[in-house]
Amino acid sequence: MILDLIRNKMAFAGLLFIVLILLFALFAPAIATNDPSKVDASSILSAPSRDHIFGTDMLGRDIFSRIVYGSRISLSIGFIAVGIAVLIGIVFGSVSGYYGGRVDSAMMRFVDIMLCFPTFFLILAVIAVLEPSIFNIMVVIGATSWMGVARLVRAEVLTLKERDYVAAARVMGASDLWIITKHLIPNAIGPVLVSATLGVGGAILVESALSFLGIGVQPPTPSWGNILMDGKSTLGVAWWLTIYPGIFILLTVLAYNLLGEGLRDILEPRLKER
Amino acid sequence: MSLLKIENLEVCFPGPDGLLKVVDGVSFEIAEGEVFGIVGESGSGKTLTALSVLKLVPYPGRIASGQISFKGEDILSMSEESLRNIRGSKISMVFQEPAASFDPVFTVGSQLVEAIRIHRPQANARRARDIALEYLEKTHIQDPERVFGEYPHRLSGGMKQRIMIAMALVNSPDLIILDEPTTALDVTIQAQVLDLLCEIREAEKLSMLFISHDFGVIKKMCGRVAVMNKGKIVETGATSRIIDSPKEAYTISLIESVKALS
Amino acid sequence: MNMVKCIDIKKHFPIRRGYLKGAAGFLKALDGVSIEIEKGKTLGLVGESGCGKTTLGKIILGIIKPDSGRVELETNKLQVIFQDPHNSLDPKMRVKDILSEGLILNKESKERIGGKIKDALDLVRLPQNALARYPHQFSGGERQRIAIARAVLTEPELVVCDEPVSSLDITIQLQILELLKDIQKRFSMTYLFISHDLRVVRHMAEDIAVMQHGRIVEKGPTRKVYSEPSHPYTKILLSSVLGIIK
């Protein structure tokens, strides 16, 4: 599988960029050229230079360092929110698909209802009621984006449960829980992995949008979204405040999409043929 | 002159370690009016040999070398357009899975009419419909008028295969290639379909290339047979001779297994 | 003594036409079927597709419940071998995990499981290095051997073989049938052998039951049914078989 990934050039490029951002996040103190929250009155809104390769903001903070530290926030929100969504989706989808009948109908109608909410406004409303902490944002994004995974898993489980190896396990006395965890979920995980990878990009976008609106990650903690927001008012004089975080958001989301598409081609070759 | 002559056919597929020869130096001839069989186990290359005759080897496979001449014409050097004129008209084909051979969103009638009008654009809808009904009758479909308007999923496997055979016949071909035409059917239905094929062969003086894994079916249908194994023809000869006194080691073991289960 | 006795089993599946609508009719998969299998013997169950033979097998295994009728079993040690070895082995599991599943479910100790798995591989004549591999790395015949090893490991007394050789080449069919016979003798197991292929059933079964449209139309000792079939359907079925010896 890893070989296939290297062969798929676009997906591999995506993977490389994701690894780069991961390294940013892991080794932020070593990579950042400055303290991201150090206010420096002597270099307010200075253009990119040798000292500040991406320039500084209106408090004289180094943009490059803020982006490096911001990658921690963006990535962890992306991963954890999607992790929550995948977890809920797998449990919900596999139970619904496995038991079928009325259980399935009831659970899938609930999914339909969840899908009817305009998710972004739901998130806005919830964050407005709770306080906008990083933890709350992760949970809310996760709790409003699991429906796709649930439908995917349910559809897989519906066909997988008719396989003979499931019947064979049942003859040997396996419980429902055993069958779901040992046979159904491992075989349904391929498409979930693809959708999760695509989902990380989406979650990063939602976080950026929330922070941009000022109800996401709160200053002084840097996130790509709130760096972008800081740049909004000075766009005419200091383009670097907007362009650089924008480029990072764009490339990261693109990287996840490329990797996701690549994984789909590798894990589900039958889809590629169509 | 032979109707179909294949010489040294090689079909290759790219494998993990270079090209894989799936058909390896196959040669045989089919005379006018003859039913020639290819028997072999799964993966022996028999289906690919059949597909090669119409130059329909699926991507990424390709015909690497060899010659295929049909009525003296070289199939492999033909243009795609002249090939299309041969496919479904001079040479037609019946596949194993009747369910997969039909488009589920059209009635069988409209698919039969389509098959006719591709090769006879001058035939109007009325005429094409008459031809289709005539052939449905020839394949002993009861109530052809009703079946003409049915969707494929409403018909049984045996019915679908009869209609497939009708579709293969509508353009009066010289050669029909049958690739495991009865394998997906129940035994009693298989017996009926094989009887139908025998009858049609007598009536239309057709030549057939009959592919099967089942020696029983081959014995019923074919005068001569080629035994294939791992892409090569192991032995060719009269079917009764091969069954009674096989010469090659592979054929001997195959015949023994068949006899043990008879 | 009978290992299994099925008394007047009925199973109807509702045919639905569209969502939220009631049943438009019933497919009578089993319409009053009674069979018994003597301990240590093989009953061959033949019939064409859709006749209900697989449903009967699943009812005996307890995978589906009959609408009415009774299944009397002398044992609760059941096993099953299916037709399609692609479908009957979990593609995400190594052979080692496939084979140990039943034993883990029986709460056997780790050491004993290891030993038993090794013996089972020898029994079905697969090499020990098969353990670390996945099902897709094996041929159809080898996969069916793995399925047989899995079945034998739980020491079943009754094995339902549902078309166990139908998707295999004929030379492989013969090997698998011999293996099944061999194992049956060694562990004195009882088989319900389901097949559409009369040639295969004759090779395996002492007794035979012929099914059509959810009913048993004829049953008796195999030799007798083959030489003097009494029901017209059995006659048609037998005359449709294409042998190569006349």
Coordinates of N, CA and C in Angstrom, one line a residue, chain A residues 114-266:
Chain A
M114 N -30.2 15.1 11.5 CA -28.9 15.8 11.8 C -28.4 16.5 10.5
L115 N -28.6 15.9 9.4 CA -28.1 16.4 8.1 C -28.9 17.6 7.7
C116 N -30.2 17.8 8.2 CA -31.0 18.9 7.8 C -30.5 20.2 8.4
F117 N -29.8 20.1 9.6 CA -29.3 21.4 10.2 C -28.2 22.0 9.3
P118 N -28.2 23.2 9.1 CA -27.1 23.9 8.5 C -25.9 23.8 9.5
T119 N -25.0 22.9 9.3 CA -24.0 22.6 10.3 C -23.3 23.8 10.8
F120 N -22.9 24.7 9.8 CA -22.0 25.8 10.3 C -22.7 26.7 11.3
F121 N -24.0 26.9 11.0 CA -24.8 27.8 11.9 C -25.1 27.1 13.3
L122 N -25.2 25.7 13.2 CA -25.3 25.0 14.4 C -24.1 25.1 15.3
I123 N -22.9 25.0 14.6 CA -21.7 25.2 15.3 C -21.6 26.6 15.9
L124 N -22.0 27.6 15.1 CA -21.9 29.0 15.6 C -22.8 29.1 16.8
A125 N -24.0 28.6 16.8 CA -24.9 28.7 17.9 C -24.4 28.0 19.1
V126 N -23.9 26.8 19.0 CA -23.4 26.1 20.1 C -22.2 26.8 20.8
I127 N -21.3 27.3 19.9 CA -20.1 28.0 20.4 C -20.5 29.3 21.1
A128 N -21.6 29.9 20.6 CA -22.0 31.1 21.2 C -22.6 30.9 22.6
V129 N -23.2 29.7 22.8 CA -23.8 29.4 24.1 C -22.6 28.9 25.1
L130 N -21.9 28.0 24.6 CA -20.7 27.5 25.4 C -19.6 28.6 25.2
E131 N -18.5 28.4 25.7 CA -17.5 29.4 25.4 C -16.5 28.9 24.3
P132 N -16.0 29.7 23.5 CA -15.2 29.3 22.4 C -13.8 28.8 22.8
S133 N -13.7 27.6 23.4 CA -12.4 27.1 23.7 C -12.0 26.1 22.7
I134 N -10.7 25.8 22.6 CA -10.3 24.8 21.6 C -11.0 23.5 21.8
F135 N -11.1 23.0 23.0 CA -11.8 21.8 23.3 C -13.2 21.8 22.8
N136 N -14.0 22.9 23.1 CA -15.3 22.9 22.7 C -15.5 22.9 21.1
I137 N -14.5 23.6 20.5 CA -14.6 23.6 19.0 C -14.4 22.2 18.4
M138 N -13.4 21.4 19.0 CA -13.2 20.1 18.5 C -14.4 19.2 18.7
V139 N -15.0 19.3 19.9 CA -16.2 18.4 20.2 C -17.3 18.8 19.3
V140 N -17.6 20.1 19.1 CA -18.7 20.5 18.3 C -18.5 20.2 16.8
I141 N -17.3 20.4 16.3 CA -17.1 20.0 14.9 C -17.3 18.5 14.7
G142 N -16.7 17.7 15.7 CA -16.8 16.3 15.6 C -18.3 15.8 15.7
A143 N -19.0 16.4 16.6 CA -20.4 16.0 16.9 C -21.4 16.4 15.8
T144 N -20.9 17.3 14.9 CA -21.8 17.7 13.8 C -21.4 17.1 12.4
S145 N -20.3 16.3 12.4 CA -19.9 15.9 11.1 C -19.7 14.4 11.0
W146 N -20.4 13.6 11.8 CA -20.2 12.1 11.8 C -21.2 11.4 10.9
M147 N -22.2 12.2 10.3 CA -23.3 11.5 9.6 C -22.8 10.8 8.4
G148 N -21.9 11.5 7.7 CA -21.4 10.8 6.4 C -20.7 9.5 6.7
V149 N -19.9 9.5 7.8 CA -19.2 8.2 8.1 C -20.2 7.2 8.5
A150 N -21.3 7.6 9.3 CA -22.3 6.6 9.7 C -23.0 6.0 8.5
R151 N -23.3 6.8 7.5 CA -24.0 6.3 6.3 C -23.1 5.3 5.6
L152 N -21.8 5.7 5.5 CA -20.8 4.9 4.8 C -20.7 3.5 5.4
V153 N -20.5 3.6 6.8 CA -20.3 2.3 7.5 C -21.5 1.5 7.4
R154 N -22.7 2.1 7.5 CA -23.9 1.3 7.5 C -24.0 0.6 6.1
A155 N -23.8 1.3 5.1 CA -23.9 0.7 3.7 C -22.9 -0.5 3.6
E156 N -21.7 -0.3 4.1 CA -20.7 -1.4 4.0 C -21.2 -2.6 4.9
V157 N -21.6 -2.3 6.1 CA -22.1 -3.4 7.0 C -23.2 -4.1 6.4
L158 N -24.1 -3.4 5.7 CA -25.3 -4.1 5.2 C -24.9 -5.2 4.2
T159 N -23.8 -5.0 3.4 CA -23.4 -6.0 2.5 C -22.5 -7.0 3.2
L160 N -21.6 -6.5 4.1 CA -20.7 -7.4 4.8 C -21.4 -8.4 5.7
K161 N -22.5 -8.0 6.3 CA -23.1 -9.0 7.2 C -23.7 -10.2 6.6
E162 N -23.8 -10.1 5.2 CA -24.3 -11.3 4.5 C -23.2 -12.2 4.1
R163 N -22.0 -11.8 4.3 CA -20.9 -12.7 3.9 C -20.8 -14.0 4.7
D164 N -20.3 -15.0 4.1 CA -20.3 -16.3 4.7 C -19.4 -16.4 5.9
Y165 N -18.4 -15.6 6.0 CA -17.5 -15.6 7.2 C -18.2 -15.1 8.4
V166 N -19.2 -14.3 8.2 CA -20.0 -13.8 9.4 C -20.9 -15.0 9.8
A167 N -21.5 -15.7 8.9 CA -22.3 -16.8 9.2 C -21.5 -17.9 9.9
A168 N -20.2 -18.1 9.4 CA -19.3 -19.1 10.0 C -19.0 -18.7 11.4
A169 N -18.8 -17.4 11.7 CA -18.5 -17.0 13.0 C -19.7 -17.2 13.9
R170 N -20.9 -16.9 13.4 CA -22.1 -17.1 14.2 C -22.2 -18.6 14.6
V171 N -22.0 -19.5 13.6 CA -22.1 -20.9 13.9 C -21.1 -21.3 15.0
M172 N -20.0 -20.6 15.1 CA -19.0 -21.0 16.1 C -19.3 -20.3 17.5
G173 N -20.4 -19.6 17.5 CA -20.9 -19.1 18.8 C -20.4 -17.6 19.1
A174 N -20.1 -16.9 18.0 CA -19.7 -15.5 18.2 C -20.8 -14.6 18.6
S175 N -20.6 -13.7 19.5 CA -21.7 -12.7 19.8 C -21.8 -11.6 18.8
D176 N -22.8 -10.8 18.9 CA -23.0 -9.7 18.0 C -21.8 -8.7 18.1
L177 N -21.4 -8.4 19.3 CA -20.3 -7.5 19.5 C -19.0 -8.0 18.9
W178 N -18.8 -9.4 19.0 CA -17.6 -10.0 18.4 C -17.7 -9.8 16.9
I179 N -18.8 -10.1 16.3 CA -18.9 -10.1 14.9 C -18.7 -8.6 14.4
I180 N -19.3 -7.7 15.1 CA -19.2 -6.3 14.7 C -17.7 -5.8 14.8
T181 N -17.1 -6.1 15.9 CA -15.7 -5.6 16.1 C -14.7 -6.4 15.3
K182 N -14.8 -7.7 15.2 CA -13.8 -8.5 14.6 C -13.9 -8.6 13.1
H183 N -15.1 -8.7 12.6 CA -15.3 -8.9 11.2 C -15.9 -7.7 10.4
L184 N -16.9 -7.0 11.0 CA -17.5 -6.0 10.2 C -16.7 -4.7 10.1
I185 N -16.3 -4.2 11.3 CA -15.6 -2.9 11.3 C -14.3 -3.0 10.5
P186 N -13.4 -4.0 10.8 CA -12.2 -4.1 10.0 C -12.4 -4.1 8.5
N187 N -13.4 -4.7 8.1 CA -13.7 -4.8 6.6 C -14.3 -3.5 6.1
A188 N -14.9 -2.7 7.0 CA -15.6 -1.5 6.5 C -14.7 -0.3 6.6
I189 N -13.4 -0.5 7.1 CA -12.6 0.7 7.5 C -12.0 1.4 6.3
G190 N -11.8 0.7 5.2 CA -11.2 1.3 4.0 C -11.8 2.7 3.6
P191 N -13.1 2.6 3.2 CA -13.8 3.9 2.8 C -13.8 4.9 3.9
V192 N -13.9 4.5 5.2 CA -13.9 5.4 6.3 C -12.6 6.2 6.4
L193 N -11.5 5.5 6.1 CA -10.2 6.1 6.1 C -10.1 7.2 5.1
V194 N -10.7 6.9 3.9 CA -10.7 7.9 2.8 C -11.5 9.1 3.3
S195 N -12.7 8.8 3.8 CA -13.6 10.0 4.1 C -13.0 10.7 5.3
A196 N -12.3 10.1 6.2 CA -11.7 10.8 7.4 C -10.6 11.7 6.9
T197 N -9.8 11.2 5.9 CA -8.7 12.0 5.4 C -9.3 13.3 4.8
L198 N -10.3 13.1 4.0 CA -11.0 14.3 3.4 C -11.6 15.2 4.4
G199 N -12.1 14.5 5.5 CA -12.7 15.3 6.6 C -11.8 16.2 7.4
V200 N -10.5 15.7 7.5 CA -9.5 16.6 8.3 C -9.4 17.9 7.6
G201 N -9.3 17.9 6.3 CA -9.3 19.2 5.5 C -10.5 20.0 5.8
G202 N -11.6 19.4 5.8 CA -12.9 20.1 6.1 C -12.9 20.7 7.5
A203 N -12.5 20.0 8.4 CA -12.5 20.4 9.8 C -11.5 21.6 10.0
I204 N -10.4 21.6 9.3 CA -9.4 22.7 9.4 C -10.0 23.9 8.8
L205 N -10.8 23.8 7.8 CA -11.5 24.9 7.2 C -12.5 25.5 8.1
V206 N -13.3 24.6 8.8 CA -14.3 25.1 9.7 C -13.7 25.9 10.9
E207 N -12.6 25.3 11.4 CA -11.9 26.0 12.5 C -11.4 27.4 12.0
S208 N -10.8 27.4 10.8 CA -10.3 28.7 10.3 C -11.4 29.7 10.2
A209 N -12.6 29.2 9.7 CA -13.7 30.1 9.5 C -14.2 30.6 10.8
L210 N -14.3 29.7 11.8 CA -14.7 30.2 13.2 C -13.8 31.2 13.7
S211 N -12.5 30.9 13.6 CA -11.5 31.8 14.2 C -11.5 33.1 13.5
F212 N -11.8 33.1 12.2 CA -11.8 34.3 11.4 C -13.0 35.2 11.9
L213 N -14.1 34.5 12.3 CA -15.2 35.2 12.7 C -15.1 35.7 14.2
G214 N -13.9 35.2 14.8 CA -13.7 35.7 16.2 C -14.3 34.8 17.2
I215 N -15.0 33.7 16.8 CA -15.6 32.9 17.9 C -14.9 31.5 17.9
G216 N -13.7 31.5 17.3 CA -13.0 30.2 17.3 C -11.9 30.3 18.4
V217 N -10.7 29.9 18.0 CA -9.6 30.0 18.9 C -9.3 31.4 19.3
Q218 N -9.2 31.7 20.6 CA -9.1 33.1 21.1 C -7.7 33.5 21.2
P219 N -7.4 34.8 20.8 CA -6.1 35.3 21.0 C -5.7 35.3 22.5
P220 N -4.5 35.2 22.9 CA -3.3 35.3 22.0 C -2.9 34.0 21.4
T221 N -3.6 32.9 21.7 CA -3.2 31.6 21.0 C -3.3 31.8 19.5
P222 N -2.2 31.5 18.8 CA -2.3 31.7 17.3 C -3.0 30.5 16.6
S223 N -3.9 30.8 15.8 CA -4.4 29.7 14.8 C -4.4 30.3 13.5
W224 N -4.4 29.5 12.4 CA -4.4 30.1 11.1 C -5.5 31.0 10.8
G225 N -6.7 30.6 11.4 CA -7.9 31.5 11.2 C -7.8 32.8 11.8
N226 N -7.3 32.9 13.1 CA -7.2 34.2 13.7 C -6.1 35.1 13.2
I227 N -5.0 34.4 12.7 CA -4.0 35.3 12.1 C -4.6 36.0 10.8
L228 N -5.4 35.2 10.1 CA -6.1 35.7 8.9 C -7.0 36.9 9.3
M229 N -7.7 36.7 10.5 CA -8.6 37.8 10.9 C -7.8 39.0 11.2
D230 N -6.6 38.9 11.9 CA -5.8 40.0 12.2 C -5.4 40.8 11.0
G231 N -5.3 40.1 9.9 CA -4.8 40.7 8.7 C -5.9 41.5 7.9
K232 N -7.2 41.1 8.3 CA -8.3 41.7 7.6 C -8.3 43.2 7.5
S233 N -8.0 43.8 8.7 CA -8.1 45.3 8.8 C -7.0 46.0 8.1
T234 N -5.9 45.3 7.9 CA -4.7 45.9 7.4 C -4.3 45.4 6.0
L235 N -5.3 44.8 5.3 CA -5.1 44.1 4.1 C -4.4 45.1 3.1
G236 N -4.9 46.4 3.1 CA -4.4 47.3 2.1 C -2.9 47.7 2.3
V237 N -2.4 47.6 3.5 CA -1.0 48.0 3.8 C -0.1 46.8 4.0
A238 N -0.7 45.7 4.6 CA 0.2 44.6 4.9 C -0.4 43.3 4.4
W239 N -0.2 43.0 3.1 CA -0.7 41.8 2.4 C -0.2 40.5 3.1
W240 N 1.0 40.6 3.6 CA 1.6 39.3 4.2 C 0.8 38.8 5.3
L241 N 0.1 39.6 6.0 CA -0.7 39.1 7.1 C -1.8 38.2 6.7
T242 N -2.3 38.4 5.5 CA -3.4 37.6 5.0 C -2.9 36.5 4.1
I243 N -2.0 36.8 3.2 CA -1.6 35.9 2.2 C -0.9 34.6 2.8
Y244 N 0.0 34.8 3.7 CA 0.7 33.6 4.2 C -0.2 32.6 4.9
P245 N -0.9 33.0 5.9 CA -1.8 32.0 6.6 C -2.8 31.4 5.6
G246 N -3.3 32.3 4.6 CA -4.2 31.8 3.6 C -3.6 30.7 2.8
I247 N -2.3 30.9 2.4 CA -1.6 29.9 1.6 C -1.5 28.6 2.4
F248 N -1.2 28.7 3.7 CA -1.1 27.5 4.5 C -2.4 26.7 4.6
I249 N -3.5 27.5 4.8 CA -4.8 26.8 4.9 C -5.1 26.1 3.6
L250 N -4.9 26.8 2.5 CA -5.2 26.3 1.2 C -4.4 25.0 0.9
L251 N -3.0 25.1 1.1 CA -2.2 24.0 0.8 C -2.5 22.8 1.7
T252 N -2.8 23.0 3.0 CA -3.0 21.9 3.9 C -4.3 21.2 3.5
V253 N -5.4 22.0 3.2 CA -6.7 21.4 2.8 C -6.5 20.6 1.5
L254 N -5.8 21.2 0.6 CA -5.5 20.6 -0.7 C -4.7 19.3 -0.5
A255 N -3.7 19.3 0.4 CA -2.9 18.1 0.7 C -3.8 17.0 1.2
Y256 N -4.7 17.3 2.1 CA -5.6 16.2 2.6 C -6.5 15.7 1.6
N257 N -7.0 16.6 0.7 CA -7.9 16.1 -0.4 C -7.1 15.2 -1.3
L258 N -5.9 15.6 -1.7 CA -5.1 14.8 -2.6 C -4.8 13.4 -2.0
L259 N -4.5 13.4 -0.7 CA -4.1 12.2 -0.1 C -5.4 11.3 0.0
G260 N -6.5 12.0 0.3 CA -7.8 11.2 0.4 C -8.2 10.6 -0.9
E261 N -8.1 11.4 -2.0 CA -8.4 10.8 -3.3 C -7.5 9.7 -3.7
G262 N -6.2 9.9 -3.3 CA -5.2 8.8 -3.6 C -5.5 7.5 -2.9
L263 N -5.9 7.7 -1.6 CA -6.2 6.5 -0.8 C -7.4 5.8 -1.3
R264 N -8.4 6.6 -1.8 CA -9.6 6.0 -2.4 C -9.2 5.1 -3.6
D265 N -8.3 5.7 -4.5 CA -7.9 4.9 -5.6 C -7.2 3.6 -5.2
I266 N -6.4 3.7 -4.1 CA -5.6 2.5 -3.7 C -6.5 1.5 -3.0

